[in-house]
Coordinates of C-alpha atoms and ligand atoms in Angstrom, one line a residue:
M25 CA 0.6 5.5 26.9
K26 CA -0.8 2.0 27.5
E27 CA 1.8 -0.8 27.2
H28 CA 1.0 -2.4 23.9
S29 CA 3.7 -5.0 23.4
D30 CA 1.2 -7.9 24.2
M31 CA -1.8 -6.5 22.5
A32 CA -3.7 -8.2 19.7
P33 CA -4.1 -6.3 16.4
E34 CA -7.7 -5.5 17.2
S35 CA -6.6 -3.7 20.4
L36 CA -3.5 -2.1 18.8
V37 CA -5.5 -0.3 16.2
V38 CA -7.4 1.4 19.1
H39 CA -4.6 2.1 21.5
A40 CA -1.2 2.2 19.8
G41 CA 0.3 5.7 19.5
V42 CA -2.4 7.3 21.6
E43 CA -0.2 9.3 24.0
E44 CA -1.2 10.4 27.5
N45 CA -1.4 14.2 27.6
E46 CA -1.6 17.1 30.0
H47 CA -5.5 17.0 30.4
L48 CA -5.8 13.2 30.0
A49 CA -7.9 13.8 26.8
V50 CA -8.9 10.4 25.6
V51 CA -8.2 11.7 22.1
P52 CA -4.9 13.6 22.1
P53 CA -5.0 17.1 20.7
I54 CA -3.9 18.0 17.2
Y55 CA -0.6 19.9 17.3
Q56 CA -1.5 22.1 14.4
T57 CA 1.7 24.1 14.5
S58 CA 4.7 24.5 12.2
T59 CA 7.2 25.3 14.9
F60 CA 7.9 24.9 18.7
A61 CA 9.2 27.6 21.0
F62 CA 12.5 27.1 23.0
D63 CA 12.8 27.8 26.7
S64 CA 16.1 29.5 26.1
A65 CA 18.8 29.9 23.4
E66 CA 20.7 27.1 25.2
Q67 CA 17.8 24.7 25.1
G68 CA 17.3 25.4 21.4
A69 CA 20.9 24.8 20.7
A70 CA 20.8 21.5 22.7
L71 CA 17.8 20.3 20.8
F72 CA 19.5 21.0 17.5
A73 CA 22.7 19.3 18.7
G74 CA 20.6 16.2 19.6
E75 CA 21.6 16.5 23.3
R76 CA 18.0 16.9 24.4
K77 CA 14.8 15.3 23.1
G78 CA 12.0 17.6 22.1
Y79 CA 10.2 19.2 19.2
I80 CA 11.8 21.9 17.0
Y81 CA 9.9 22.2 13.7
S82 CA 7.1 20.1 12.3
R83 CA 9.0 18.9 9.2
M84 CA 11.5 17.4 11.7
G85 CA 8.9 15.9 14.1
N86 CA 5.4 16.7 15.5
P87 CA 3.5 14.8 18.3
T88 CA 0.4 14.2 16.3
V89 CA 2.3 12.8 13.4
E90 CA 4.4 10.7 15.8
G91 CA 1.2 9.2 17.3
L92 CA 0.3 7.9 13.8
E93 CA 3.8 6.7 13.2
K94 CA 3.9 4.7 16.4
S95 CA 0.5 3.2 15.7
I96 CA 1.5 1.8 12.3
A97 CA 5.0 0.7 13.5
A98 CA 3.3 -1.3 16.3
L99 CA 0.8 -2.9 13.9
E100 CA 3.6 -3.9 11.4
G101 CA 5.8 -5.1 14.2
G102 CA 8.5 -2.6 13.1
Y103 CA 10.8 -0.3 15.1
A104 CA 9.4 3.1 13.8
G105 CA 7.3 4.7 11.1
L106 CA 8.0 7.8 9.0
A107 CA 4.8 9.5 7.8
C108 CA 5.0 11.0 4.3
G109 CA 2.9 13.4 2.3
S110 CA 1.7 10.6 0.0
G111 CA 2.4 7.0 -0.8
M112 CA 4.6 8.1 -3.7
A113 CA 6.6 10.3 -1.3
A114 CA 7.2 7.2 0.9
I115 CA 8.3 5.1 -2.1
H116 CA 10.6 7.9 -3.5
T117 CA 12.1 8.6 -0.1
T118 CA 12.8 4.9 0.4
F119 CA 14.6 4.7 -2.9
A120 CA 16.6 7.8 -2.1
V121 CA 17.8 6.2 1.1
L122 CA 18.6 2.7 -0.2
L123 CA 20.0 3.5 -3.7
Q124 CA 22.7 5.5 -5.3
A125 CA 24.3 5.9 -8.7
G126 CA 25.6 2.6 -10.0
D127 CA 23.2 0.5 -8.0
H128 CA 20.6 -1.9 -9.6
L129 CA 16.9 -2.1 -8.6
I130 CA 14.6 -5.0 -9.4
C131 CA 10.9 -3.8 -9.3
S132 CA 7.9 -6.0 -9.6
D133 CA 5.9 -5.3 -12.8
A134 CA 2.6 -5.5 -10.9
V135 CA 2.8 -2.2 -9.1
Y136 CA 0.8 1.1 -9.0
G137 CA 1.4 2.8 -12.4
P138 CA 3.3 5.9 -11.2
T139 CA 5.6 3.6 -9.1
C140 CA 6.6 1.9 -12.3
T141 CA 7.0 5.3 -14.1
L142 CA 9.2 6.5 -11.2
V143 CA 11.4 3.4 -11.5
E144 CA 11.6 3.4 -15.3
T145 CA 11.9 7.2 -16.0
I146 CA 13.2 9.1 -12.9
L147 CA 15.6 6.8 -11.1
P148 CA 17.7 6.1 -14.3
R149 CA 18.3 9.9 -14.5
F150 CA 20.2 9.5 -11.2
G151 CA 22.3 6.7 -12.5
I152 CA 20.3 3.8 -11.0
E153 CA 19.7 0.8 -13.2
C154 CA 16.2 -0.7 -13.0
T155 CA 14.7 -3.9 -14.2
V156 CA 10.9 -4.2 -14.0
M157 CA 9.8 -7.9 -14.0
N158 CA 7.5 -10.5 -12.7
T159 CA 8.7 -11.1 -9.1
S160 CA 6.4 -14.0 -8.6
D161 CA 8.9 -16.0 -10.9
L162 CA 11.7 -16.6 -8.5
A163 CA 14.0 -18.3 -11.0
A164 CA 13.7 -15.3 -13.3
V165 CA 14.5 -13.0 -10.3
E166 CA 17.6 -15.0 -9.4
Q167 CA 18.8 -14.8 -13.0
T168 CA 18.3 -11.1 -13.1
M169 CA 20.2 -10.4 -9.9
R170 CA 23.5 -8.6 -10.5
P171 CA 26.4 -8.0 -8.1
N172 CA 25.1 -4.3 -7.8
T173 CA 21.5 -5.3 -7.2
K174 CA 20.7 -3.5 -3.9
V175 CA 16.9 -3.6 -3.7
I176 CA 14.0 -5.8 -4.8
Y177 CA 10.8 -3.8 -4.7
I178 CA 7.5 -5.7 -4.5
E179 CA 3.8 -5.0 -4.2
T180 CA 1.9 -8.1 -3.2
P181 CA -0.8 -8.5 -4.2
G182 CA 0.1 -6.2 -7.0
N183 CA -1.9 -3.4 -8.4
P184 CA -4.1 -4.1 -10.4
T185 CA -3.5 -7.7 -11.5
L186 CA -3.3 -9.0 -7.9
V187 CA -0.3 -11.2 -8.8
I188 CA 1.3 -12.5 -5.5
S189 CA 5.0 -12.8 -4.8
D190 CA 6.3 -15.3 -2.2
L191 CA 7.8 -12.9 0.4
E192 CA 9.7 -15.5 2.3
A193 CA 11.3 -16.9 -0.8
V194 CA 12.1 -13.5 -2.3
C195 CA 13.7 -12.4 1.0
E196 CA 15.8 -15.6 1.2
L197 CA 17.1 -15.0 -2.3
A198 CA 17.7 -11.3 -1.9
H199 CA 19.5 -11.7 1.4
R200 CA 21.7 -14.5 0.1
L201 CA 22.8 -12.2 -2.8
G202 CA 23.2 -9.1 -0.7
A203 CA 20.0 -7.1 -1.6
K204 CA 17.3 -5.6 0.6
V205 CA 13.6 -6.2 0.0
V206 CA 11.0 -3.4 0.2
V207 CA 7.3 -4.3 0.2
D208 CA 4.4 -2.0 -0.5
N209 CA 1.8 -3.4 1.9
T210 CA -1.0 -1.0 0.9
F211 CA -3.5 -3.7 -0.4
M212 CA -3.2 -5.9 2.7
T213 CA -2.5 -3.5 5.6
P214 CA -0.7 -5.1 8.6
I215 CA -4.1 -6.6 9.6
L216 CA -3.9 -9.1 6.7
Q217 CA -0.1 -9.3 6.0
Q218 CA 3.0 -8.5 8.1
P219 CA 5.9 -8.5 5.7
F220 CA 8.6 -8.2 8.5
R221 CA 7.5 -11.7 9.6
W222 CA 8.9 -13.1 6.3
G223 CA 12.2 -11.2 6.4
V224 CA 11.3 -8.0 4.5
D225 CA 13.6 -5.0 5.3
V226 CA 11.4 -2.0 4.7
V227 CA 7.6 -1.7 4.4
V228 CA 5.8 1.2 2.7
H229 CA 2.2 2.1 2.4
S230 CA -0.1 4.6 0.8
L231 CA -2.1 5.7 3.8
T232 CA -4.6 7.1 1.3
K233 CA -6.2 3.6 1.0
F234 CA -7.3 1.1 3.6
L235 CA -5.2 2.5 6.5
N236 CA -7.1 5.8 6.5
G237 CA -10.1 4.1 5.0
H238 CA -12.3 7.2 4.5
A239 CA -11.1 8.6 1.1
D240 CA -10.4 12.0 2.7
V241 CA -6.6 12.0 3.0
V242 CA -3.6 11.6 0.8
G243 CA -0.6 10.2 2.8
G244 CA 2.1 7.5 3.0
I245 CA 4.3 5.9 5.5
I246 CA 7.7 4.0 5.7
V247 CA 8.2 1.5 8.4
V248 CA 11.7 0.4 9.4
Q249 CA 13.1 -2.2 11.7
D250 CA 15.9 -0.7 13.8
E251 CA 17.2 2.5 15.3
A252 CA 20.1 2.9 12.8
Q253 CA 17.8 2.5 9.8
Y254 CA 15.4 4.9 11.4
A255 CA 18.0 7.6 11.9
T256 CA 19.1 7.4 8.2
F257 CA 15.5 7.5 6.9
R258 CA 14.5 10.3 9.2
K259 CA 17.5 12.4 8.1
T260 CA 16.7 11.8 4.4
L261 CA 13.0 12.5 4.8
N262 CA 13.8 15.7 6.6
Q263 CA 16.0 16.8 3.8
L264 CA 13.7 15.7 1.0
G265 CA 10.8 17.2 2.9
G266 CA 7.8 15.1 1.9
V267 CA 6.3 14.8 5.4
L268 CA 2.7 14.4 6.4
A269 CA 0.8 17.3 8.0
P270 CA -0.6 17.1 11.6
F271 CA -4.3 17.3 10.6
E272 CA -3.9 14.5 8.0
S273 CA -2.1 12.4 10.6
F274 CA -4.9 12.9 13.0
L275 CA -7.5 11.8 10.4
V276 CA -5.5 8.7 9.5
H277 CA -4.9 7.7 13.1
R278 CA -8.6 8.1 13.7
G279 CA -9.4 5.9 10.7
I280 CA -7.0 3.2 11.9
K281 CA -9.2 2.6 15.0
T282 CA -11.7 0.8 12.8
L283 CA -9.0 -0.8 10.6
A284 CA -9.4 -4.4 11.9
L285 CA -13.2 -4.2 11.6
R286 CA -13.1 -2.7 8.2
M287 CA -10.6 -5.2 6.8
Q288 CA -12.7 -8.0 8.0
R289 CA -15.8 -6.5 6.3
H290 CA -13.8 -5.8 3.1
C291 CA -12.8 -9.5 2.9
E292 CA -16.3 -10.7 3.8
N293 CA -17.8 -8.5 1.1
A294 CA -15.2 -9.1 -1.6
A295 CA -15.5 -12.9 -1.5
P296 CA -19.1 -13.1 -2.7
V297 CA -18.6 -10.3 -5.2
A298 CA -15.6 -12.3 -6.7
E299 CA -17.7 -15.5 -6.8
F300 CA -20.6 -13.6 -8.4
L301 CA -18.3 -12.3 -11.1
E302 CA -16.6 -15.6 -11.7
Q303 CA -19.9 -17.4 -12.4
H304 CA -21.3 -14.5 -14.6
S305 CA -21.5 -15.4 -18.3
A306 CA -20.3 -11.9 -19.4
V307 CA -17.1 -12.2 -17.4
E308 CA -14.1 -13.8 -19.0
W309 CA -11.8 -14.1 -16.0
V310 CA -11.5 -12.9 -12.3
R311 CA -8.4 -12.4 -10.2
F312 CA -9.0 -12.4 -6.4
P313 CA -6.6 -13.9 -3.9
G314 CA -9.5 -15.7 -2.1
L315 CA -10.5 -17.7 -5.3
K316 CA -9.0 -21.1 -5.8
S317 CA -8.5 -20.1 -9.4
H318 CA -5.9 -17.5 -8.4
P319 CA -2.5 -18.9 -9.7
Q320 CA -0.8 -18.1 -6.3
Y321 CA -3.7 -19.1 -4.1
E322 CA -1.4 -21.3 -1.9
I323 CA 1.1 -18.5 -1.4
A324 CA -1.8 -16.2 -0.5
R325 CA -2.9 -18.7 2.2
K326 CA 0.6 -18.9 3.6
Q327 CA 1.4 -15.2 3.9
M328 CA -2.0 -13.4 4.0
S329 CA -4.6 -13.9 6.7
G330 CA -7.4 -12.7 4.4
P331 CA -7.9 -12.0 0.7
G332 CA -8.5 -8.2 1.0
G333 CA -11.0 -6.1 -0.8
I334 CA -9.6 -5.7 -4.3
I335 CA -10.8 -7.7 -7.4
A336 CA -9.7 -7.5 -11.0
F337 CA -11.7 -8.9 -13.8
G338 CA -12.0 -8.9 -17.6
L339 CA -15.3 -8.8 -19.6
K340 CA -16.1 -10.7 -22.7
G341 CA -16.3 -7.9 -25.2
G342 CA -13.1 -6.3 -23.8
I343 CA -12.6 -2.7 -23.4
D344 CA -15.9 -1.6 -25.0
A345 CA -17.9 -3.8 -22.7
G346 CA -15.9 -2.6 -19.7
R347 CA -16.5 1.1 -20.6
K348 CA -20.2 0.4 -21.1
M349 CA -20.3 -1.4 -17.8
M350 CA -18.6 1.4 -15.9
N351 CA -20.9 4.0 -17.4
A352 CA -23.9 1.9 -16.3
I353 CA -22.7 1.8 -12.6
K354 CA -25.2 3.5 -10.3
F355 CA -24.4 2.5 -6.7
C356 CA -20.6 2.0 -6.8
G357 CA -18.4 5.0 -7.5
L358 CA -16.6 5.4 -10.8
A359 CA -13.3 6.7 -9.4
V360 CA -9.7 5.8 -8.9
S361 CA -8.2 5.1 -5.5
L362 CA -9.2 2.2 -3.3
G363 CA -9.5 1.0 0.2
G364 CA -12.2 3.4 1.4
V365 CA -15.5 2.4 3.0
E366 CA -17.3 3.0 -0.4
T367 CA -17.1 0.6 -3.3
L368 CA -15.1 2.1 -6.3
I369 CA -14.7 0.8 -9.8
Q370 CA -12.2 2.0 -12.4
H371 CA -10.4 1.0 -15.6
P372 CA -6.6 0.8 -14.9
P373 CA -5.3 0.7 -18.5
S374 CA -6.9 4.2 -19.2
M375 CA -6.7 5.5 -15.6
T376 CA -4.3 4.4 -12.8
H377 CA -1.9 2.6 -15.1
A378 CA -2.1 4.8 -18.2
S379 CA 1.2 6.5 -17.4
M380 CA 3.1 3.2 -17.7
G381 CA 2.5 3.0 -21.5
A382 CA 1.1 0.1 -23.5
E383 CA 4.4 -2.0 -23.6
A384 CA 4.8 -1.9 -19.8
R385 CA 1.2 -2.8 -19.4
R386 CA 1.4 -5.7 -21.8
R387 CA 4.5 -7.0 -19.9
A388 CA 2.6 -6.7 -16.6
N389 CA -0.5 -8.5 -18.0
I390 CA -2.7 -5.5 -17.6
S391 CA -5.0 -6.2 -20.5
D392 CA -7.1 -3.5 -22.1
G393 CA -10.3 -5.0 -20.8
L394 CA -9.2 -5.2 -17.1
V395 CA -11.6 -3.6 -14.7
R396 CA -10.7 -3.2 -10.9
I397 CA -13.2 -3.0 -8.1
S398 CA -12.3 -1.9 -4.5
V399 CA -15.1 -3.5 -2.6
G400 CA -16.4 -1.3 0.2
I401 CA -18.1 -2.1 3.5
E402 CA -21.7 -1.5 2.4
N403 CA -24.3 -4.3 2.3
V404 CA -22.9 -6.7 -0.3
K405 CA -26.4 -7.2 -1.8
D406 CA -26.3 -3.6 -3.0
I407 CA -22.9 -4.0 -4.5
I408 CA -23.8 -7.2 -6.4
A409 CA -27.2 -5.8 -7.6
D410 CA -25.4 -2.8 -9.1
L411 CA -22.7 -5.0 -10.8
E412 CA -25.5 -7.2 -12.1
Q413 CA -27.5 -4.4 -13.7
A414 CA -24.3 -2.8 -15.1
L415 CA -23.1 -6.1 -16.6
A416 CA -26.5 -6.5 -18.2
A417 CA -26.2 -3.0 -19.7
A418 CA -22.7 -4.0 -21.0
G419 CA -24.1 -7.1 -22.7
T420 CA -22.1 -10.2 -23.7
R421 CA -20.2 -10.1 -27.0
A422 CA -17.5 -11.9 -28.8
T423 CA -14.4 -12.7 -26.6
T424 CA -11.5 -10.3 -27.2
V425 CA -10.0 -10.3 -23.7
S426 CA -7.1 -12.6 -23.0
K427 CA -6.8 -14.1 -19.5
P428 CA -3.7 -12.9 -17.6
A429 CA -1.0 -15.5 -17.1
Ligands
LCS522 N1 1.0 2.0 -3.6 C1 -0.1 1.5 -4.1 C2 -0.3 0.0 -4.0 C3 -1.1 2.3 -4.6 O1 -2.2 1.7 -5.0 C4 -0.9 3.7 -4.6 C5 -2.0 4.6 -5.2 C6 0.3 4.2 -4.2 C7 1.3 3.4 -3.7 C8 0.6 5.7 -4.2 O2 0.0 6.3 -3.2 P1 -0.5 7.8 -3.1 O3 0.7 8.6 -3.4 O4 -1.6 8.0 -4.1 O5 -0.9 8.0 -1.7 N2 -2.9 3.9 -5.9 C9 -4.0 4.4 -6.5 C10 -4.9 3.7 -7.3 O6 -4.8 2.5 -7.5 N3 -5.8 4.5 -7.7 O7 -5.6 5.8 -7.4 C11 -4.4 5.9 -6.6

């Protein structure tokens, strides 16, 4: 494998984790196998005892999956990655490693809906106390910390409101009071934000989004910072079993080769779309980290090297106007998920964040009229033209949408 410690991110995406192989294939083969044969009974026993390195069984390790794990660990500046069957599997495995009965978790309220549901409904069944709150309000986070607070879990920018938490400040606070910080870096990818630089302990991703980028894989990854942490996470992931398959790993690793180019284009396209929406008379408010109107614009500039491709906005006329607009969309796709090459539009309150319930959405500022766009890499003129005609179809009516705080 090429030495990649000095490579820039644009080179790492192409080369990291691409292992040399028997035939010097430029693209390593897919090890589409569930199990690996032993040379002898003694060698099999030595592998199981950890006395020899090698592959045993694909839930425990597979060269194709490892290539992907090395690639993302290198991009994040971490020690190692652990690929999981979905983003939710990565999040759940992380909680299973870091928390036990009697511990307290603080979770940002601006997170993917099922993450919030996991924290509020499943973890308490295992004796873990959870507080879901606005982690961009540091004073409130400090007041909420308890002696048994072991983890602060953050998505930044958060899904779907794009609220931003100050990673450096949260880490300083958490570490001072004996807690670890876990960050879901899905919206940014390591191209735009490297949480370890700000002191974060564990990074998780949904690979389903920008990292894969082609809307054809569901996957997740955990990235950790040292060997001891890696051993614990690997053991737990092996026992819980939510690993990623070789073919999916191959596809994501292939997608990552264009990650730097794609993220640049997502940012370049999203900025004019956000500006277009902000000046449109039918639009009540827009949240996009690249707009000066974003409440945490300065924090975004400090910890992110680009605004990303996700925009949230509210229409005058609220939910009815939003529904009409989405039904009038022709070029963009009306679908959940995000981070693919194609532009997608969806309505979080009735779709991705429906499972949270109305009260949790109100707390997280997810108003009924909120619409989310994942801006793709197409020609931005086509995206704006489609939004323009769909907004015209929605019409402007009396204001019923309140602007998020
Ligand atoms: N983290 C974030 C920030 C996400 O947006 C998602 C999925 C997940 C984790 C979970 O990842 P998965 O298990 O789906 O790979 N977000 C979705 C969304 O906004 N629309 O559809 C899925």
